[in-house]
XYZ file of C-alpha atoms in Angstrom:
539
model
C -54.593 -96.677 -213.656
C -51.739 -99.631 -213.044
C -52.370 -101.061 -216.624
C -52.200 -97.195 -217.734
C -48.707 -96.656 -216.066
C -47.948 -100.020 -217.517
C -48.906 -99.265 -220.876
C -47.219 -95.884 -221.042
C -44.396 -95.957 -218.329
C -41.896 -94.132 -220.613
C -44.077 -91.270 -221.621
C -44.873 -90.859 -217.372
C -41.507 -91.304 -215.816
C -40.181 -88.537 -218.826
C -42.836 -86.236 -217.546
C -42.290 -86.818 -214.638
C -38.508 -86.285 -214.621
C -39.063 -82.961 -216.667
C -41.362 -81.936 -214.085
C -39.517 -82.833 -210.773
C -36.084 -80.978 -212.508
C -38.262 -77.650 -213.743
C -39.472 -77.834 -209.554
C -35.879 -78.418 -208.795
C -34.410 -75.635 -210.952
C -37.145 -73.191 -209.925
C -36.977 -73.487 -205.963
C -33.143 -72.859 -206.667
C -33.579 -69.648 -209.112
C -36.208 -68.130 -206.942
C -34.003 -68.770 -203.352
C -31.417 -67.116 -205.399
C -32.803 -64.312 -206.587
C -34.793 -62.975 -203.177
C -38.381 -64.625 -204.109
C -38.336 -63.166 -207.439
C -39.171 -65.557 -211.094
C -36.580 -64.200 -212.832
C -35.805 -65.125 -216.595
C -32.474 -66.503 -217.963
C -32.424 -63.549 -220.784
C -33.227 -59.893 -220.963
C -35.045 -60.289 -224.434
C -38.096 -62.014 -222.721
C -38.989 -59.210 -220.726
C -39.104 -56.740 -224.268
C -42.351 -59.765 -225.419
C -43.769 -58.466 -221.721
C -43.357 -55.030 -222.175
C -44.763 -54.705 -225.498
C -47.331 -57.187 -224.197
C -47.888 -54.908 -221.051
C -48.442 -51.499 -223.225
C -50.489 -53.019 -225.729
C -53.252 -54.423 -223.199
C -53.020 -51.124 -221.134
C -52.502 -48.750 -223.582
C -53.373 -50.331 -226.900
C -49.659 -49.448 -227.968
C -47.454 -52.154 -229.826
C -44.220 -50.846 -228.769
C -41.492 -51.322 -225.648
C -43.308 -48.092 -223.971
C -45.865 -46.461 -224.347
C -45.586 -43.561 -226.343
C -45.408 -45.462 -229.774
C -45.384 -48.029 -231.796
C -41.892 -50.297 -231.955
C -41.316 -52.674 -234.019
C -39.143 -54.644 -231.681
C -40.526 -58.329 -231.323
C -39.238 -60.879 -233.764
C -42.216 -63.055 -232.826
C -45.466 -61.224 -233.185
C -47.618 -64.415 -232.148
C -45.862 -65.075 -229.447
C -46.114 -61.073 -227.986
C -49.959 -61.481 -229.022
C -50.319 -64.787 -226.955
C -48.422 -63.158 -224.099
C -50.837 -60.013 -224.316
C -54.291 -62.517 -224.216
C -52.861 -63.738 -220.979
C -52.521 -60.101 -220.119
C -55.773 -59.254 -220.796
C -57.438 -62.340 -218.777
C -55.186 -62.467 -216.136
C -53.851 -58.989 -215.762
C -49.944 -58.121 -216.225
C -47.374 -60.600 -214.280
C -44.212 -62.244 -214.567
C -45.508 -65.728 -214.708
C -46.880 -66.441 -217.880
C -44.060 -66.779 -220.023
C -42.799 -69.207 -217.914
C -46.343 -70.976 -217.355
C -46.802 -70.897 -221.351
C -43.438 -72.446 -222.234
C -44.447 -75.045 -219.317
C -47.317 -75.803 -221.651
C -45.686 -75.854 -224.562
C -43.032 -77.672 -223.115
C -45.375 -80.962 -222.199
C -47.392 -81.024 -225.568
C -44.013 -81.484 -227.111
C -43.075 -84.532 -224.993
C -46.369 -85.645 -225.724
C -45.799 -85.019 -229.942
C -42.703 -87.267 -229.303
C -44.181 -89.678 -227.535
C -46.584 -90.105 -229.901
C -44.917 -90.245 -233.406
C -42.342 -92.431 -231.546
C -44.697 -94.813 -230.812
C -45.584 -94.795 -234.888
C -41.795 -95.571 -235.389
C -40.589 -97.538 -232.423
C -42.305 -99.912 -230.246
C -39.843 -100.501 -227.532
C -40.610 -98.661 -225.178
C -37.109 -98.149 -222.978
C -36.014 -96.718 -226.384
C -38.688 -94.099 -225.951
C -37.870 -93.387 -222.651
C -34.613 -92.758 -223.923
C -35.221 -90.582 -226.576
C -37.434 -88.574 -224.363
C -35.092 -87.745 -221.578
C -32.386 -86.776 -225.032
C -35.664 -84.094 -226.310
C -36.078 -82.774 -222.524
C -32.532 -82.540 -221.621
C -30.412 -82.328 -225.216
C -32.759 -79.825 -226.843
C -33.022 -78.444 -224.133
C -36.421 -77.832 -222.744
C -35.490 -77.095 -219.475
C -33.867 -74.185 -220.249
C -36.077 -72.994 -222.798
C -38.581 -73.009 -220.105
C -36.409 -70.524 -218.437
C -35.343 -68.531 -221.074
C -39.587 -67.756 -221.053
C -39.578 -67.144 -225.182
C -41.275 -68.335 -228.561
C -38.539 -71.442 -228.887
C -40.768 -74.004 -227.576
C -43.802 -73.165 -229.251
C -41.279 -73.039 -232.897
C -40.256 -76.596 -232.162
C -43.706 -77.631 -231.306
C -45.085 -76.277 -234.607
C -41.604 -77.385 -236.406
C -42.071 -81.099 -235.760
C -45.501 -81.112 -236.784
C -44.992 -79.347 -239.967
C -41.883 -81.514 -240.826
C -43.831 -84.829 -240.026
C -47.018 -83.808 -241.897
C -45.049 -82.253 -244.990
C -43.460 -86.236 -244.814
C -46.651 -87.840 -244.700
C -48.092 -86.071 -247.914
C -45.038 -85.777 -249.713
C -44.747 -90.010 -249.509
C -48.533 -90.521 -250.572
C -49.977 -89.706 -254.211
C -53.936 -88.979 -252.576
C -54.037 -87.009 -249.203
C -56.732 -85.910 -247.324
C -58.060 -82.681 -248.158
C -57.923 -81.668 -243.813
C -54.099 -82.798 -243.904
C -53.460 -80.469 -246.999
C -55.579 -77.480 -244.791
C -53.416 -78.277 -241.766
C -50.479 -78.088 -243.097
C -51.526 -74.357 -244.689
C -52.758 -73.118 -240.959
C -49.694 -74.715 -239.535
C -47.122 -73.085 -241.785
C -48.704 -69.953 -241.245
C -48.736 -70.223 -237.659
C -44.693 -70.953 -237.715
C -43.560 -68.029 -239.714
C -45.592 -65.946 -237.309
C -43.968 -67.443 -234.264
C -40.208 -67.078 -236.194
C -38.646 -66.062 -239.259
C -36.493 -68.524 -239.147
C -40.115 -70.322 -240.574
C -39.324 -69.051 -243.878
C -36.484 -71.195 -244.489
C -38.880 -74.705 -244.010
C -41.558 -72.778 -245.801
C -38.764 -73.043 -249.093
C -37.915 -76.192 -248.191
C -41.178 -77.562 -248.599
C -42.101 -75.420 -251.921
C -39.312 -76.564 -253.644
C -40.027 -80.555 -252.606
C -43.836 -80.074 -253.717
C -42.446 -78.347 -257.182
C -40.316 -81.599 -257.588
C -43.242 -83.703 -256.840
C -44.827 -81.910 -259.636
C -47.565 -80.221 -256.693
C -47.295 -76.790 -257.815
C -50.262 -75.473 -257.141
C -49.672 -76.579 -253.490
C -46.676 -75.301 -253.713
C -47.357 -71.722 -254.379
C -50.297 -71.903 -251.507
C -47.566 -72.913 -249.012
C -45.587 -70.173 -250.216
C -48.757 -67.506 -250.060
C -49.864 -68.918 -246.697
C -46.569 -68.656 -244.869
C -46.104 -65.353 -246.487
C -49.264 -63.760 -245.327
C -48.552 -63.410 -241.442
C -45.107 -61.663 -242.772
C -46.671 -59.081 -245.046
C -49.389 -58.249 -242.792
C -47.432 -57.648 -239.675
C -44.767 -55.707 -242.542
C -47.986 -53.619 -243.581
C -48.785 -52.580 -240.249
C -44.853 -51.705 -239.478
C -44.634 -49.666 -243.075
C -47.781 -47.672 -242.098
C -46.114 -46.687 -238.848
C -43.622 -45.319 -240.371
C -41.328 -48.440 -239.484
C -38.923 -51.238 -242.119
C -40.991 -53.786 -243.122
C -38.752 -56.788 -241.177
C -38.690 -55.622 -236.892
C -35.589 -54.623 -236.414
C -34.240 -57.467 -234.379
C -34.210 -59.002 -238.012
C -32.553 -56.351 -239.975
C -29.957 -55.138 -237.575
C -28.988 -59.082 -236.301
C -29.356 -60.636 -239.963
C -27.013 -62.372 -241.869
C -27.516 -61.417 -245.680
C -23.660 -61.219 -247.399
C -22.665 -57.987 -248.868
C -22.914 -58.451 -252.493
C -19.296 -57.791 -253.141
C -16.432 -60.977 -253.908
C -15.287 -59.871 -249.917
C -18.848 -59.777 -248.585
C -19.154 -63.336 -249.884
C -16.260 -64.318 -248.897
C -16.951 -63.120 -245.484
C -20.596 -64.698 -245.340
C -19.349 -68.170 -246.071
C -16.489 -67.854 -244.205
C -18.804 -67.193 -240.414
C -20.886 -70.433 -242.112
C -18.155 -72.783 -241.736
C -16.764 -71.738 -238.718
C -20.575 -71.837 -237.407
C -20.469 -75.265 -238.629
C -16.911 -76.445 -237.270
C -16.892 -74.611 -234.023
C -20.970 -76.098 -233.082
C -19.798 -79.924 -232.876
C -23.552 -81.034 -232.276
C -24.765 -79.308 -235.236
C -22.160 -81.080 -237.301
C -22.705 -84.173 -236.056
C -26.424 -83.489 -236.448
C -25.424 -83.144 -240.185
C -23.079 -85.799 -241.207
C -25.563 -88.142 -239.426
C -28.521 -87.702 -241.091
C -26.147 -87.335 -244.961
C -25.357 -90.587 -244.387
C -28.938 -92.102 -242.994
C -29.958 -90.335 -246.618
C -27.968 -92.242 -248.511
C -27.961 -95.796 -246.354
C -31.879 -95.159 -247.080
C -31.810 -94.499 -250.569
C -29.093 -97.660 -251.158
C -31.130 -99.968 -248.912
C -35.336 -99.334 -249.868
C -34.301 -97.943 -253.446
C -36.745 -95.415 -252.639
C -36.472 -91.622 -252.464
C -39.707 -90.631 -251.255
C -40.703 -92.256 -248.140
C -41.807 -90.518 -244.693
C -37.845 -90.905 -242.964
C -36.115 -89.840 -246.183
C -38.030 -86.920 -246.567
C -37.963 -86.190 -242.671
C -34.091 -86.273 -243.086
C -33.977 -84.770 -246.165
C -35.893 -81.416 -244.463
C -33.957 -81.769 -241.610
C -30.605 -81.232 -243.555
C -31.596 -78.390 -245.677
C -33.320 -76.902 -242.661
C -29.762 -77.040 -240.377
C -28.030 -75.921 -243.520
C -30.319 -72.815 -244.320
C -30.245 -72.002 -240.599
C -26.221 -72.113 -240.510
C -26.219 -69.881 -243.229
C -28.739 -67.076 -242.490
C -29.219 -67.415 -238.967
C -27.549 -67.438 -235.848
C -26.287 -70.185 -232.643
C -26.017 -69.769 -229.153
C -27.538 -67.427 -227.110
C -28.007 -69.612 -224.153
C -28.879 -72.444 -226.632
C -31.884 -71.091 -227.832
C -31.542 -70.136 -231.436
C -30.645 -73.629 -232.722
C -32.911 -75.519 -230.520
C -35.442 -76.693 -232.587
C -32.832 -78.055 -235.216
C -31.577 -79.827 -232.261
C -34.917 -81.358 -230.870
C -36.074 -82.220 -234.537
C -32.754 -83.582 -235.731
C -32.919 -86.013 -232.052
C -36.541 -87.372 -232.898
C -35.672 -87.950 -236.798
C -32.499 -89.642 -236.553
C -33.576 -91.921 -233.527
C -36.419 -92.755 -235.821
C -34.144 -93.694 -238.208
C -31.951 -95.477 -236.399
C -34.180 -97.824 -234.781
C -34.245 -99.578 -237.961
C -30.556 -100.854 -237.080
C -31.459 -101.092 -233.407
C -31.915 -104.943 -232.298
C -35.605 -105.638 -230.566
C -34.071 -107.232 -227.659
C -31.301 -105.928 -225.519
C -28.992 -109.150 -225.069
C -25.516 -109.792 -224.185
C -24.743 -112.465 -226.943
C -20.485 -113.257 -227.758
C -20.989 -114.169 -230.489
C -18.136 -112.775 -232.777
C -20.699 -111.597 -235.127
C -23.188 -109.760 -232.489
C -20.111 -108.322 -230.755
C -19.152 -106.683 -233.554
C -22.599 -105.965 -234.684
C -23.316 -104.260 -231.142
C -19.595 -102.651 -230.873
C -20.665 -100.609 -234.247
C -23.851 -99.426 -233.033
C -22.376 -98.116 -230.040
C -19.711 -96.453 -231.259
C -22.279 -94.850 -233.335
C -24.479 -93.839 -231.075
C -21.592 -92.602 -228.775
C -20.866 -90.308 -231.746
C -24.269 -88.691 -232.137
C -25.283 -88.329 -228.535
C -21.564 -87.376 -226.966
C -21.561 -83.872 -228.365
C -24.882 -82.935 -227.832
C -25.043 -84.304 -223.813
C -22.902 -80.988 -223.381
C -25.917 -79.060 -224.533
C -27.631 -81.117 -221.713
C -24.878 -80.173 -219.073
C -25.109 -76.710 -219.524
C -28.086 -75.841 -219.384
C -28.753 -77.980 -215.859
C -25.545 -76.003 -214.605
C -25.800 -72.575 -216.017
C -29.673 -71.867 -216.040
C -29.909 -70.815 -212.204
C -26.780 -68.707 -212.420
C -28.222 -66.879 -215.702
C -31.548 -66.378 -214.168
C -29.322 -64.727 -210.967
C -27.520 -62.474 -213.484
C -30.364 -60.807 -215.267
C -31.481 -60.115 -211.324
C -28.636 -58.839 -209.729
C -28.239 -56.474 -213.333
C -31.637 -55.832 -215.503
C -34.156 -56.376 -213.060
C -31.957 -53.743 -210.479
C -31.655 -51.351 -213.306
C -35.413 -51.927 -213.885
C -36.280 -51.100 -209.729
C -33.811 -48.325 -209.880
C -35.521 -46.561 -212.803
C -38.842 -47.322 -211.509
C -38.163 -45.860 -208.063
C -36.215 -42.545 -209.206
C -36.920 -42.286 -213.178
C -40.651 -43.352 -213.790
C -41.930 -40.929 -216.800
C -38.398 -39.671 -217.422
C -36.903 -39.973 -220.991
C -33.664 -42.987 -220.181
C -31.140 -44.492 -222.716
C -29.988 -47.884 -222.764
C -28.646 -50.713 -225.135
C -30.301 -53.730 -222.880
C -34.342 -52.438 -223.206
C -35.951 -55.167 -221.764
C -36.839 -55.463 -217.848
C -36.286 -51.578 -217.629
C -39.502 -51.318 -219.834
C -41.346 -54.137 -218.055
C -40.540 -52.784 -214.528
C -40.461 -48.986 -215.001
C -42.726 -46.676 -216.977
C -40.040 -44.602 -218.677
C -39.752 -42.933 -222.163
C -36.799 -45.292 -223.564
C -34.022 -44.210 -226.355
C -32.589 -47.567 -227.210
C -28.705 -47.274 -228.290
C -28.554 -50.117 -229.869
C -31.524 -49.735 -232.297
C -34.065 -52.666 -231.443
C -36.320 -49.966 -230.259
C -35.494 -47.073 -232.182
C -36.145 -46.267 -235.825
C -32.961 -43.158 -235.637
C -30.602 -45.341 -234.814
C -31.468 -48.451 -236.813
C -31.486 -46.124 -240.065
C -27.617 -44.684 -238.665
C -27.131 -48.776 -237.938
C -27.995 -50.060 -241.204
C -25.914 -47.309 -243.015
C -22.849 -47.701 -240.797
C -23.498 -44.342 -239.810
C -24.128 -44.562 -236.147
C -21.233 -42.766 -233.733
C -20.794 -41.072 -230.240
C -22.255 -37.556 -232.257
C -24.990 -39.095 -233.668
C -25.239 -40.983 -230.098
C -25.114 -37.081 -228.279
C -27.389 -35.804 -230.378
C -29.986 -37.919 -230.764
C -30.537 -38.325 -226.792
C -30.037 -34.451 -226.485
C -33.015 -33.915 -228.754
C -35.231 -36.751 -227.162
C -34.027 -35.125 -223.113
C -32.389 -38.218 -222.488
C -31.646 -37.621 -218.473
C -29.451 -40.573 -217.708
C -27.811 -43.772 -219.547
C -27.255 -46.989 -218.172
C -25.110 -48.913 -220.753
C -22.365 -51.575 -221.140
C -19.173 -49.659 -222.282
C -17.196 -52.042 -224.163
C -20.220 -51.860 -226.531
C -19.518 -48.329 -227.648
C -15.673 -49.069 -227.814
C -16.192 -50.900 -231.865
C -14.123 -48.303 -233.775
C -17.256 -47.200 -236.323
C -18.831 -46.066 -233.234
C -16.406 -44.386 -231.056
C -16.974 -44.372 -227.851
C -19.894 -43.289 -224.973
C -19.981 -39.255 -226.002
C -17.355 -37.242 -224.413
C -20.561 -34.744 -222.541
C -21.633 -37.130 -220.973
C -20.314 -37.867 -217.333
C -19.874 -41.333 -215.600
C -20.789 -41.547 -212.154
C -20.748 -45.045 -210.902
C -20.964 -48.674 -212.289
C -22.749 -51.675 -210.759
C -20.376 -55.344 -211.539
C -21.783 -58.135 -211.211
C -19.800 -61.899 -210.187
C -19.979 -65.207 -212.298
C -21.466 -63.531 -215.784
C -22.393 -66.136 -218.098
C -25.381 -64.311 -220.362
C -25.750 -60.397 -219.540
C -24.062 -58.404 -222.027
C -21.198 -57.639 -219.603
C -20.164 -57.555 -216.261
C -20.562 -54.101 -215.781
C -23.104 -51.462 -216.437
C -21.706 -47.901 -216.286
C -24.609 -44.727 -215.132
C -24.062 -41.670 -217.181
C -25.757 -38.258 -216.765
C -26.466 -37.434 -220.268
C -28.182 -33.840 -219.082
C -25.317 -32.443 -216.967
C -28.008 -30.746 -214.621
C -29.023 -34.513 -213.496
C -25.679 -35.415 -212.090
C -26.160 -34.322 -208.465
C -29.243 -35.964 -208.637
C -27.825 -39.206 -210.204
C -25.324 -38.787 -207.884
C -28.014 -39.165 -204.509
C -29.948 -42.004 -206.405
C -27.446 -43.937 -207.168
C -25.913 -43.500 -203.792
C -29.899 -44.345 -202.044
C -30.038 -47.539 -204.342
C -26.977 -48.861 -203.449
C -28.382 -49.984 -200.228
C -31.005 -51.840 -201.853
C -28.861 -53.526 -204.522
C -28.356 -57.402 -204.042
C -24.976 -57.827 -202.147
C -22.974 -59.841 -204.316
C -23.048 -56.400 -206.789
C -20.122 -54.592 -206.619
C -20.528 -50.905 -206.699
C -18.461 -48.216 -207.700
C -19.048 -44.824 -206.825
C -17.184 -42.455 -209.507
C -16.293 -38.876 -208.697
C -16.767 -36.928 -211.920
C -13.932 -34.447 -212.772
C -16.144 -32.147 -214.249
């Protein structure tokens, strides 16, 4: 065991740190939040309520009355239902999956480092950057698909190397690669974009049968899921993808427009553009020094640029770090890779003139790559309690309030996801992730307060719980004039719910009274750091 721990210190001691800050982080969230896991984002909890209603009801859809097509990541709702099915329905297995998920990436990176670097404080190093940087910890919390995509990313990117640099292959590395490609665009969509990436390199390596097999593999989890949707009378993309998408208008302003959000995307995420101008210039420093184009790190960089570039341009940032995650966790194992080339094999303090300036340069330039992403780092360590404590004090409340007064009823909303999980209710999603009406009215620019009235009028929409300020965008016009506001829960410190404040709305005037006596009951039950407001109606 000693010459074990010897051997592999740096792979234990970053498990180990991962480990003892995931305990440290969840003791905190759950003191916080009354004994409760609670996720960082209400999206996870639409995976467990389509989860939930497909193992009890056999219904793919965020209740269940019908099929939605409402998760952008079908394998990872399917996953989510098989520990539903063995284990029964429960709030712990996102977070127990990405905990999985989680480790076999350290181990991945532990690995292929190994292949590339032998020094093993360099390791550890580059470890505690792919926990922390990415980062994992609060992907663990956020209790979604994103480590299972970077998982699957990495080990398409570093297979895709290894055959692309070698004239014979293996026929099992060619059949992995297939399975594994297959397996990413049915965790994300954002799969597609490394799917081209590697077509187009296989075409120029004169592969093209390969090529198009890559292209009908990765496909095939798409068009099957988009068959199922089309004979449900759904689009063939969920809607998550069509209504948050990023496909220009094809007009000279549309363009303009589209390429305009990509370079402020670029400029205004400082990591990502570091990310980038790194690894352009590793491309060409390899190219100028080994004369070669098609080794395993040049192509590794080479995917990793068009990768962030495609991304940037079709795809979005942010969201509590999440989206761009596994550009960020890929682009920190390639580039350290990389760099270890130019990394000396002994740590020494020489002054000599020549190794002073020799070490000055490589620490100014790892100062630039790793400075703007240790904010990444920061954040999520500081913010991930406090955005676990939001969605409580405002989802998961709306979610106990509905399942105490509205279980069964027909209830609108724009956030659908713990409501759903919590609470057995007939949902009308405003905002279209969950409903095909307003999606169509989305798509078309149609969608307004009217269409808003009478769409919930004909579905006997009782009450609303919404975020105002959403409604307020000039297309839409509003929260409809009939319908009458009687109280708003605020919550303190808001760094990931949709807003502060969620505003209750009897949609059927009849319900108001009785609104009116819920909402009053619940407020005695409501965490006490919510600020309530009790609104007299004037009509």
């Amino acid at each position: 065991m000693v010459y074990l721990f010897k051997r592999h210190w740096s792979l234990f001691l970053a498990l180990g740190s991962f480990f003892v800050v995931i305990t440290v982080l969840l003791f905190i969230s759950v003191i916080r939040n009354d004994g409760h896991l609670v996720y960082a984002l209400d999206d996870t909890y639409i995976h467990m309520a389509i989860a939930k209603n497909f193992v009890e009801y056999g219904v793919w859809g965020i209740n269940k009355h019908n099929f939605t097509s409402t998760s952008s990541s079908p394998l990872w709702t399917l996953l989510l239902s098989l520990t539903y099915l063995i284990f029964g329905v429960n709030e712990f297995s996102p977070f127990i999956m990405n905990i999985i998920f989680a480790t076999l990436i350290i181990l991945q990176s532990y690995s292929l480092l190994r292949k590339y670097i032998f020094k093993p404080v360099y390791i550890f190093i580059i470890l505690l950057l792919v926990i922390f940087v990415t980062p994992l910890t609060a992907l663990v919390f956020i209790g979604m698909e994103h480590t299972l995509h970077l998982l699957l990313t990495i080990s398409v990117v570093c297979l895709t190397a290894k055959i692309l640099s070698n004239t014979k292959n293996k026929f099992k590395e060619h059949l992995l690669l297939l399975i594994l490609i297959m397996l990413i665009n049915f965790v994300r969509y954002e799969g597609i974009f490394l799917m081209f990436i590697i077509s187009v390199l296989l075409v120029i390596r004169k592969r093209f049968l390969y090529s198009l097999l890559i292209v009908f593999f990765g496909l095939s989890p798409i068009v099957i899921y988009g068959i199922i949707s089309i004979l449900n009378g759904w689009y063939f993309f969920p809607n998550t993808i069509l209504i948050k998408s990023k496909i220009p208008e094809f007009s000279v302003i549309g363009f303009f427009k589209f390429f305009h959000r990509f370079s402020y995307q670029i400029v205004t995420n400082s990591d990502i553009l570091v990310l980038l101008i790194v690894a352009m210039f590793f491309i060409v420093l390899d190219i100028l020094k080994k004369n070669k184009l098609w080794t395993e790190q040049t192509i590794m960089l080479i995917i990793l640029v068009s990768l962030t570039f495609l991304h940037m341009l079709f795809a979005e940032t942010g969201s509590f770090l999440r989206y761009e995650a596994y550009l960020v966790g890929l682009g920190i194992l390639i580039l350290c890779i990389v760099m270890n080339t130019y990394l000396p094999d002994k740590i020494l303090i020489d002054l000599d003139k020549t190794s002073i300036q020799k070490y000055f340069a490589i620490g100014v330039l790892i100062g630039f790559i790793i400075l703007p992403f240790m904010g990444r780092g920061y954040l999520a360590l500081r913010n991930i309690t406090q955005a676990t404590t939001n969605i409580y004090e405002q989802q998961y409340q709306m979610g106990l309030f509905l399942k105490k007064f509205y279980q069964g009823e027909a209830v609108a909303a724009n956030d659908i996801g713990a409501i759903n999980f919590l609470a057995d209710i007939d949902c009308f999603d405003l905002w279209g992730l969950a409903n095909l009406d307003v999606a169509k009215l989305k798509l078309d620019r149609r969608y307004n307060s009217v269409h808003i009235n009478e769409l919930t009028k004909k579905k006997g929409v009782k009450i609303a719980i919404v975020y105002d300020h959403w409604f307020d965008l000039e297309n839409i016009g509003g929260i409809p004039a009939q319908w009458i506001k009687i109280g708003q829960w605020k919550i303190l410190n808001n760094i990931v719910c949709g807003g502060d404040i969620v505003s209750f709305y009897a949609v059927n005037t009849t319900e108001k009274n009785n609104l009116i006596k819920n909402f009053i009951e619940f407020s005695y039950e409501i965490p006490e750091d919510v600020i309530i407001y009790k609104i007299s109606p004037a009509h």
